[in-house]
CSV table of C-alpha atoms in Angstrom, one decimal:
chain,number,residue,atom,x,y,z
A,13,MET,CA,35.1,-3.3,-11.1
A,14,GLY,CA,34.4,-6.8,-12.4
A,15,ASP,CA,31.6,-7.6,-14.9
A,16,HIS,CA,30.0,-10.0,-12.4
A,17,SER,CA,30.4,-8.2,-9.1
A,18,TYR,CA,28.5,-5.9,-6.7
A,19,ILE,CA,29.6,-3.5,-4.1
A,20,ILE,CA,28.5,-3.2,-0.4
A,21,SER,CA,30.0,-0.6,1.9
A,22,GLY,CA,32.9,0.0,-0.5
A,23,HIS,CA,33.8,-3.7,-0.8
A,24,GLU,CA,33.6,-5.3,-4.2
A,25,ILE,CA,32.3,-8.9,-4.1
A,26,SER,CA,32.3,-11.4,-7.0
A,27,ALA,CA,29.0,-13.0,-7.7
A,28,PRO,CA,29.0,-16.8,-8.3
A,29,PRO,CA,27.9,-18.1,-11.7
A,30,LEU,CA,24.2,-18.9,-12.4
A,31,GLU,CA,22.7,-21.9,-14.0
A,32,PRO,CA,20.5,-21.3,-17.0
A,33,ALA,CA,17.0,-20.4,-15.7
A,34,LEU,CA,14.5,-17.6,-15.4
A,35,TYR,CA,15.2,-15.8,-12.1
A,36,LEU,CA,12.3,-13.8,-10.6
A,37,VAL,CA,14.2,-11.3,-8.4
A,38,SER,CA,12.4,-9.3,-5.7
A,39,THR,CA,13.5,-5.7,-5.4
A,40,PRO,CA,13.0,-3.1,-2.6
A,41,ILE,CA,9.6,-1.4,-2.3
A,42,GLY,CA,11.3,1.8,-1.4
A,43,ASN,CA,14.3,1.5,0.8
A,44,LEU,CA,17.2,0.3,-1.4
A,45,GLY,CA,18.8,-1.1,1.7
A,46,ASP,CA,16.2,-3.9,1.7
A,47,MET,CA,17.9,-5.6,-1.3
A,48,THR,CA,19.0,-9.2,-0.4
A,49,ILE,CA,22.5,-10.5,-0.9
A,50,ARG,CA,21.2,-13.3,-3.1
A,51,GLY,CA,19.3,-10.8,-5.2
A,52,LEU,CA,22.4,-8.8,-5.7
A,53,GLU,CA,24.4,-11.9,-6.7
A,54,THR,CA,21.7,-12.8,-9.2
A,55,LEU,CA,21.5,-9.3,-10.8
A,56,ALA,CA,25.3,-9.1,-11.0
A,57,ALA,CA,25.8,-12.6,-12.5
A,58,CYS,CA,22.8,-13.0,-14.9
A,59,ASP,CA,23.4,-13.0,-18.6
A,60,VAL,CA,20.3,-11.0,-19.4
A,61,LEU,CA,18.4,-8.6,-17.1
A,62,ALA,CA,14.8,-7.6,-17.9
A,63,CYS,CA,12.9,-5.0,-16.0
A,64,GLU,CA,9.7,-2.8,-16.2
A,65,ASP,CA,11.5,0.6,-16.3
A,66,THR,CA,15.2,0.7,-17.0
A,67,ARG,CA,15.5,4.1,-15.2
A,68,ILE,CA,14.2,2.7,-11.9
A,69,THR,CA,16.3,-0.4,-12.1
A,70,ARG,CA,19.4,1.7,-13.0
A,71,ARG,CA,19.2,3.4,-9.6
A,72,LEU,CA,19.3,0.0,-7.9
A,73,LEU,CA,22.2,-1.2,-10.0
A,74,ASP,CA,24.1,2.0,-9.5
A,75,ARG,CA,23.6,1.9,-5.7
A,76,TYR,CA,25.4,-1.5,-5.6
A,77,GLY,CA,27.9,-1.0,-8.4
A,78,ILE,CA,26.4,-3.6,-10.8
A,79,ALA,CA,27.5,-3.3,-14.4
A,80,GLN,CA,24.4,-4.6,-16.2
A,81,LYS,CA,22.5,-3.2,-19.1
A,82,PRO,CA,18.8,-3.8,-18.3
A,83,TYR,CA,16.3,-4.4,-21.1
A,84,ALA,CA,12.7,-3.2,-20.8
A,85,TYR,CA,10.0,-5.8,-20.5
A,86,HIS,CA,6.5,-4.4,-19.7
A,87,GLU,CA,2.9,-4.7,-20.7
A,88,HIS,CA,3.3,-2.6,-23.8
A,89,ASN,CA,6.2,-4.7,-25.4
A,90,ALA,CA,5.6,-8.1,-23.7
A,91,GLN,CA,4.5,-9.8,-27.0
A,92,LYS,CA,7.6,-8.6,-28.8
A,93,VAL,CA,10.3,-8.9,-26.0
A,94,GLY,CA,8.9,-12.1,-24.3
A,95,PRO,CA,9.9,-14.5,-27.2
A,96,LYS,CA,13.4,-12.9,-27.3
A,97,LEU,CA,13.9,-13.7,-23.6
A,98,ILE,CA,12.7,-17.3,-24.2
A,99,GLU,CA,15.2,-17.5,-27.0
A,100,GLN,CA,18.0,-16.4,-24.5
A,101,LEU,CA,16.9,-19.3,-22.2
A,102,SER,CA,17.0,-21.7,-25.2
A,103,ALA,CA,20.5,-20.6,-25.9
A,104,GLY,CA,21.5,-21.7,-22.3
A,105,ARG,CA,21.7,-18.2,-20.8
A,106,SER,CA,20.4,-17.0,-17.4
A,107,VAL,CA,17.6,-14.4,-17.5
A,108,ALA,CA,16.7,-12.3,-14.5
A,109,LEU,CA,13.4,-10.5,-14.3
A,110,VAL,CA,12.6,-7.6,-11.9
A,111,SER,CA,9.6,-5.3,-11.5
A,112,ASP,CA,9.9,-1.7,-10.4
A,113,ALA,CA,9.3,-2.7,-6.8
A,114,GLY,CA,8.6,-5.9,-4.9
A,115,THR,CA,8.1,-9.4,-6.3
A,116,PRO,CA,7.7,-9.9,-10.1
A,117,LEU,CA,4.5,-11.5,-11.2
A,118,VAL,CA,2.5,-9.9,-8.4
A,119,SER,CA,0.2,-7.4,-10.2
A,120,ASP,CA,2.6,-6.9,-13.1
A,121,PRO,CA,3.1,-8.3,-16.6
A,122,GLY,CA,5.9,-10.7,-15.6
A,123,TYR,CA,3.2,-13.4,-15.0
A,124,ARG,CA,3.1,-14.1,-18.8
A,125,LEU,CA,6.9,-14.5,-19.1
A,126,GLY,CA,7.0,-16.9,-16.1
A,127,LEU,CA,4.2,-19.0,-17.6
A,128,GLU,CA,5.9,-19.1,-21.0
A,129,ALA,CA,9.2,-20.1,-19.5
A,130,ARG,CA,7.6,-22.9,-17.5
A,131,GLU,CA,5.6,-24.2,-20.4
A,132,ALA,CA,8.8,-24.3,-22.5
A,133,GLY,CA,10.4,-26.5,-19.9
A,134,PHE,CA,12.8,-24.0,-18.3
A,135,ARG,CA,13.4,-23.8,-14.6
A,136,VAL,CA,11.8,-20.7,-12.9
A,137,ILE,CA,13.7,-19.7,-9.7
A,138,PRO,CA,12.2,-17.2,-7.2
A,139,ILE,CA,14.6,-14.9,-5.4
A,140,PRO,CA,12.4,-13.6,-2.5
A,141,GLY,CA,12.7,-10.2,-0.8
A,142,ALA,CA,10.6,-7.1,0.0
A,143,SER,CA,6.8,-7.3,-0.2
A,144,ALA,CA,4.4,-4.5,0.3
A,145,VAL,CA,1.7,-7.1,1.1
A,146,LEU,CA,3.6,-8.7,3.9
A,147,ALA,CA,5.1,-5.5,5.2
A,148,GLY,CA,1.6,-3.9,5.5
A,149,LEU,CA,0.2,-7.1,7.1
A,150,ALA,CA,3.1,-7.2,9.7
A,151,ALA,CA,2.5,-3.6,10.7
A,152,SER,CA,-1.3,-3.5,10.6
A,153,GLY,CA,-2.2,-5.2,13.8
A,154,LEU,CA,-4.8,-7.2,11.9
A,155,PRO,CA,-5.0,-11.0,11.9
A,156,SER,CA,-2.2,-12.5,9.9
A,157,ASP,CA,-2.9,-16.2,10.2
A,158,ASP,CA,-5.4,-16.1,7.2
A,159,PHE,CA,-5.2,-13.4,4.6
A,160,ARG,CA,-6.2,-12.8,0.9
A,161,PHE,CA,-4.4,-10.5,-1.5
A,162,VAL,CA,-7.0,-9.1,-4.0
A,163,GLY,CA,-4.7,-6.9,-6.2
A,164,PHE,CA,-5.7,-3.4,-7.2
A,165,LEU,CA,-9.3,-2.3,-6.4
A,166,PRO,CA,-11.4,-1.5,-9.5
A,167,ASN,CA,-11.2,2.1,-10.8
A,168,LYS,CA,-14.9,2.9,-11.1
A,169,ASP,CA,-17.0,3.4,-8.0
A,170,GLY,CA,-19.8,1.1,-9.0
A,171,THR,CA,-17.5,-1.8,-9.9
A,172,ARG,CA,-15.5,-1.2,-6.8
A,173,ARG,CA,-18.6,-1.5,-4.6
A,174,ASN,CA,-19.7,-4.7,-6.3
A,175,PHE,CA,-16.1,-6.0,-5.8
A,176,LEU,CA,-16.2,-5.2,-2.1
A,177,GLU,CA,-19.7,-6.6,-1.6
A,178,ALA,CA,-18.5,-9.9,-3.1
A,179,LEU,CA,-15.7,-10.0,-0.5
A,180,SER,CA,-17.6,-8.6,2.5
A,181,HIS,CA,-18.3,-12.0,4.1
A,182,VAL,CA,-14.8,-13.4,3.6
A,183,GLN,CA,-13.3,-14.4,7.0
A,184,SER,CA,-9.7,-13.5,6.1
A,185,THR,CA,-7.8,-10.2,6.3
A,186,LEU,CA,-8.1,-8.6,2.8
A,187,ILE,CA,-5.1,-6.8,1.3
A,188,ALA,CA,-5.4,-4.5,-1.7
A,189,PHE,CA,-3.3,-2.0,-3.6
A,190,GLU,CA,-4.7,1.4,-4.3
A,191,ALA,CA,-3.7,4.6,-6.1
A,192,PRO,CA,-3.4,7.7,-3.9
A,193,THR,CA,-5.9,9.6,-6.0
A,194,ARG,CA,-8.6,7.1,-5.3
A,195,LEU,CA,-7.8,6.4,-1.6
A,196,ALA,CA,-10.6,8.6,-0.2
A,197,SER,CA,-13.3,7.3,-2.4
A,198,SER,CA,-12.2,3.7,-1.8
A,199,LEU,CA,-12.2,4.1,2.0
A,200,LYS,CA,-15.7,5.6,1.8
A,201,ALA,CA,-16.9,2.6,-0.3
A,202,ILE,CA,-15.4,0.2,2.2
A,203,SER,CA,-17.2,2.0,5.1
A,204,ASP,CA,-20.5,2.0,3.2
A,205,VAL,CA,-20.3,-1.6,1.9
A,206,MET,CA,-18.5,-3.5,4.6
A,207,GLY,CA,-19.6,-1.5,7.6
A,208,GLN,CA,-18.4,1.5,9.6
A,209,ASP,CA,-17.0,-0.5,12.4
A,210,ARG,CA,-14.8,-2.7,10.1
A,211,MET,CA,-11.2,-2.3,11.1
A,212,ILE,CA,-9.0,-0.8,8.3
A,213,CYS,CA,-5.3,-0.3,8.0
A,214,VAL,CA,-3.7,2.1,5.5
A,215,GLY,CA,0.0,1.7,4.8
A,216,ARG,CA,1.6,4.5,2.8
A,217,GLU,CA,5.2,4.8,1.5
A,218,LEU,CA,6.2,1.6,3.3
A,219,THR,CA,9.9,1.4,4.1
A,220,LYS,CA,10.4,5.0,2.8
A,221,ARG,CA,11.2,8.1,4.7
A,222,PHE,CA,7.6,9.2,5.1
A,223,GLU,CA,6.2,5.8,6.0
A,224,THR,CA,2.8,5.9,7.7
A,225,VAL,CA,0.7,3.1,9.0
A,226,LEU,CA,-2.7,3.9,10.4
A,227,THR,CA,-5.3,1.4,11.8
A,228,MET,CA,-8.8,2.5,12.8
A,229,LYS,CA,-12.5,1.9,12.1
A,230,ALA,CA,-13.6,2.3,8.5
A,231,SER,CA,-15.8,5.3,9.2
A,232,GLU,CA,-12.9,7.0,11.1
A,233,MET,CA,-10.4,6.2,8.3
A,234,SER,CA,-12.7,7.5,5.7
A,235,GLU,CA,-13.1,10.8,7.6
A,236,HIS,CA,-9.3,11.0,8.2
A,237,PHE,CA,-8.5,11.0,4.5
A,238,GLU,CA,-11.5,12.9,3.2
A,239,GLY,CA,-10.4,15.8,1.1
A,240,GLU,CA,-6.7,15.0,1.6
A,241,THR,CA,-4.2,15.1,-1.2
A,242,ILE,CA,-2.2,11.9,-0.9
A,243,LYS,CA,1.0,10.8,-2.6
A,244,GLY,CA,2.9,7.6,-2.7
A,245,GLU,CA,2.2,3.9,-2.8
A,246,ILE,CA,-0.8,2.7,-0.8
A,247,VAL,CA,-1.7,-0.7,0.7
A,248,ILE,CA,-5.2,-1.1,2.3
A,249,LEU,CA,-5.9,-4.0,4.7
A,250,ILE,CA,-9.4,-4.9,5.8
A,251,SER,CA,-10.2,-7.0,8.9
A,252,PRO,CA,-11.9,-10.3,8.5
A,253,SER,CA,-15.7,-10.6,8.4
A,254,GLN,CA,-17.2,-11.7,11.7
A,255,THR,CA,-20.0,-13.6,9.9
A,256,ALA,CA,-19.8,-16.7,7.8
A,257,ASP,CA,-19.1,-16.6,4.1
A,258,ALA,CA,-22.4,-15.9,2.3
A,259,PRO,CA,-23.1,-17.8,-0.9
A,260,THR,CA,-23.1,-15.6,-4.0
A,261,SER,CA,-26.4,-15.7,-5.8
A,262,ASP,CA,-26.8,-16.0,-9.5
A,263,GLU,CA,-28.1,-12.4,-9.5
A,264,ASP,CA,-25.0,-11.2,-7.6
A,265,ILE,CA,-22.7,-13.1,-10.0
A,266,ASP,CA,-24.5,-11.5,-13.1
A,267,ALA,CA,-24.2,-8.0,-11.5
A,268,ILE,CA,-20.5,-8.5,-10.8
A,269,LEU,CA,-19.8,-9.7,-14.3
A,270,LYS,CA,-21.8,-6.9,-16.0
A,271,SER,CA,-20.1,-4.3,-13.9
A,272,LEU,CA,-16.6,-5.6,-14.6
A,273,LEU,CA,-17.4,-5.9,-18.3
A,274,GLN,CA,-17.9,-2.1,-18.4
A,275,GLU,CA,-14.2,-1.6,-17.5
A,276,MET,CA,-12.3,-4.6,-19.1
A,277,SER,CA,-12.3,-7.4,-21.6
A,278,ALA,CA,-14.4,-10.5,-21.1
A,279,SER,CA,-11.4,-12.6,-20.4
A,280,LYS,CA,-10.1,-10.2,-17.7
A,281,ALA,CA,-13.6,-9.7,-16.3
A,282,ALA,CA,-13.9,-13.5,-15.9
A,283,LYS,CA,-10.5,-13.6,-14.1
A,284,GLU,CA,-11.4,-10.8,-11.7
A,285,ALA,CA,-14.9,-12.4,-11.0
A,286,ALA,CA,-13.2,-15.7,-10.3
A,287,LYS,CA,-11.0,-14.0,-7.7
A,288,MET,CA,-14.0,-12.4,-6.1
A,289,THR,CA,-16.4,-15.3,-6.0
A,290,GLY,CA,-14.1,-18.4,-5.9
A,291,LEU,CA,-15.9,-19.8,-9.0
A,292,GLN,CA,-14.1,-21.2,-12.1
A,293,LYS,CA,-12.8,-18.6,-14.6
A,294,SER,CA,-14.0,-20.8,-17.5
A,295,ASP,CA,-17.5,-21.0,-16.2
A,296,LEU,CA,-17.7,-17.3,-15.7
A,297,TYR,CA,-16.3,-16.6,-19.1
A,298,ALA,CA,-18.9,-18.8,-20.7
A,299,ARG,CA,-21.5,-16.9,-18.7
A,300,LEU,CA,-20.1,-13.6,-20.1
A,301,LEU,CA,-20.3,-14.9,-23.7
A,302,ASN,CA,-23.9,-15.9,-23.0
A,303,PHE,CA,-24.6,-12.3,-22.0
A,304,LYS,CA,-23.2,-11.1,-25.3
A,305,ASP,CA,-25.2,-13.6,-27.3
A,306,ASN,CA,-28.4,-12.6,-25.6
A,307,ASP,CA,-27.7,-8.9,-26.1
A,308,GLY,CA,-26.9,-9.5,-29.8
């Protein structure tokens, strides 16, 4: 087996050389058969392969006979490993980045590396592929012409409800990730805050053996999963509001910021609030600092 090759159905294929750049390679969200040819070529030919979890990436590499030694790059070592990857780019090498599943930079620490590479003047090349967001949207039956991805729902119930309240009048299909242990409580919050008749889709284990996609009213969905022990990756989709976007009052903004501040740093709280309200992160951050000054 060659150093820059991959195997499909027993046939070894040589990968073409890569230009020096940072490659953001999408990987399957479950079914390894969803890996693209271009993605395989990139993984086989890159000089350096960085990933979230080497064990998970190793399964993908072994499936396609790719002889690479992946290096871990995740939120706990990003400050140490990130500069080393930039050094590899500076030396004229090609660097590929993969997450455990789906597209790098979407709800994972790869965003920082992509930003640093771009700021340093290096080309950043996306290698598209599987996406839990788009797979869920395609199967949901909900409107797909206008949608908004809102990341993971907040952990705490109060913060989550404020988050949902801020989005309740958005006239777009909303898409969120959720942990299986919080699915039931999140569905109840959606039903309580956004209305029992709001249409909800829950996609679980998309592309995997036990894939399930359910679409029903929020109240029915909440009852369906109440008391259930759920496993696997979850995508929640919420139908668009039928009423016009309501302006967020100063009191609502303050409540959102204070709620988020209980769970995260001021910088991250400002970022989340910006996503929820559409306001500038810098303005919201200044507002948070004003809270602290007044409390002090």
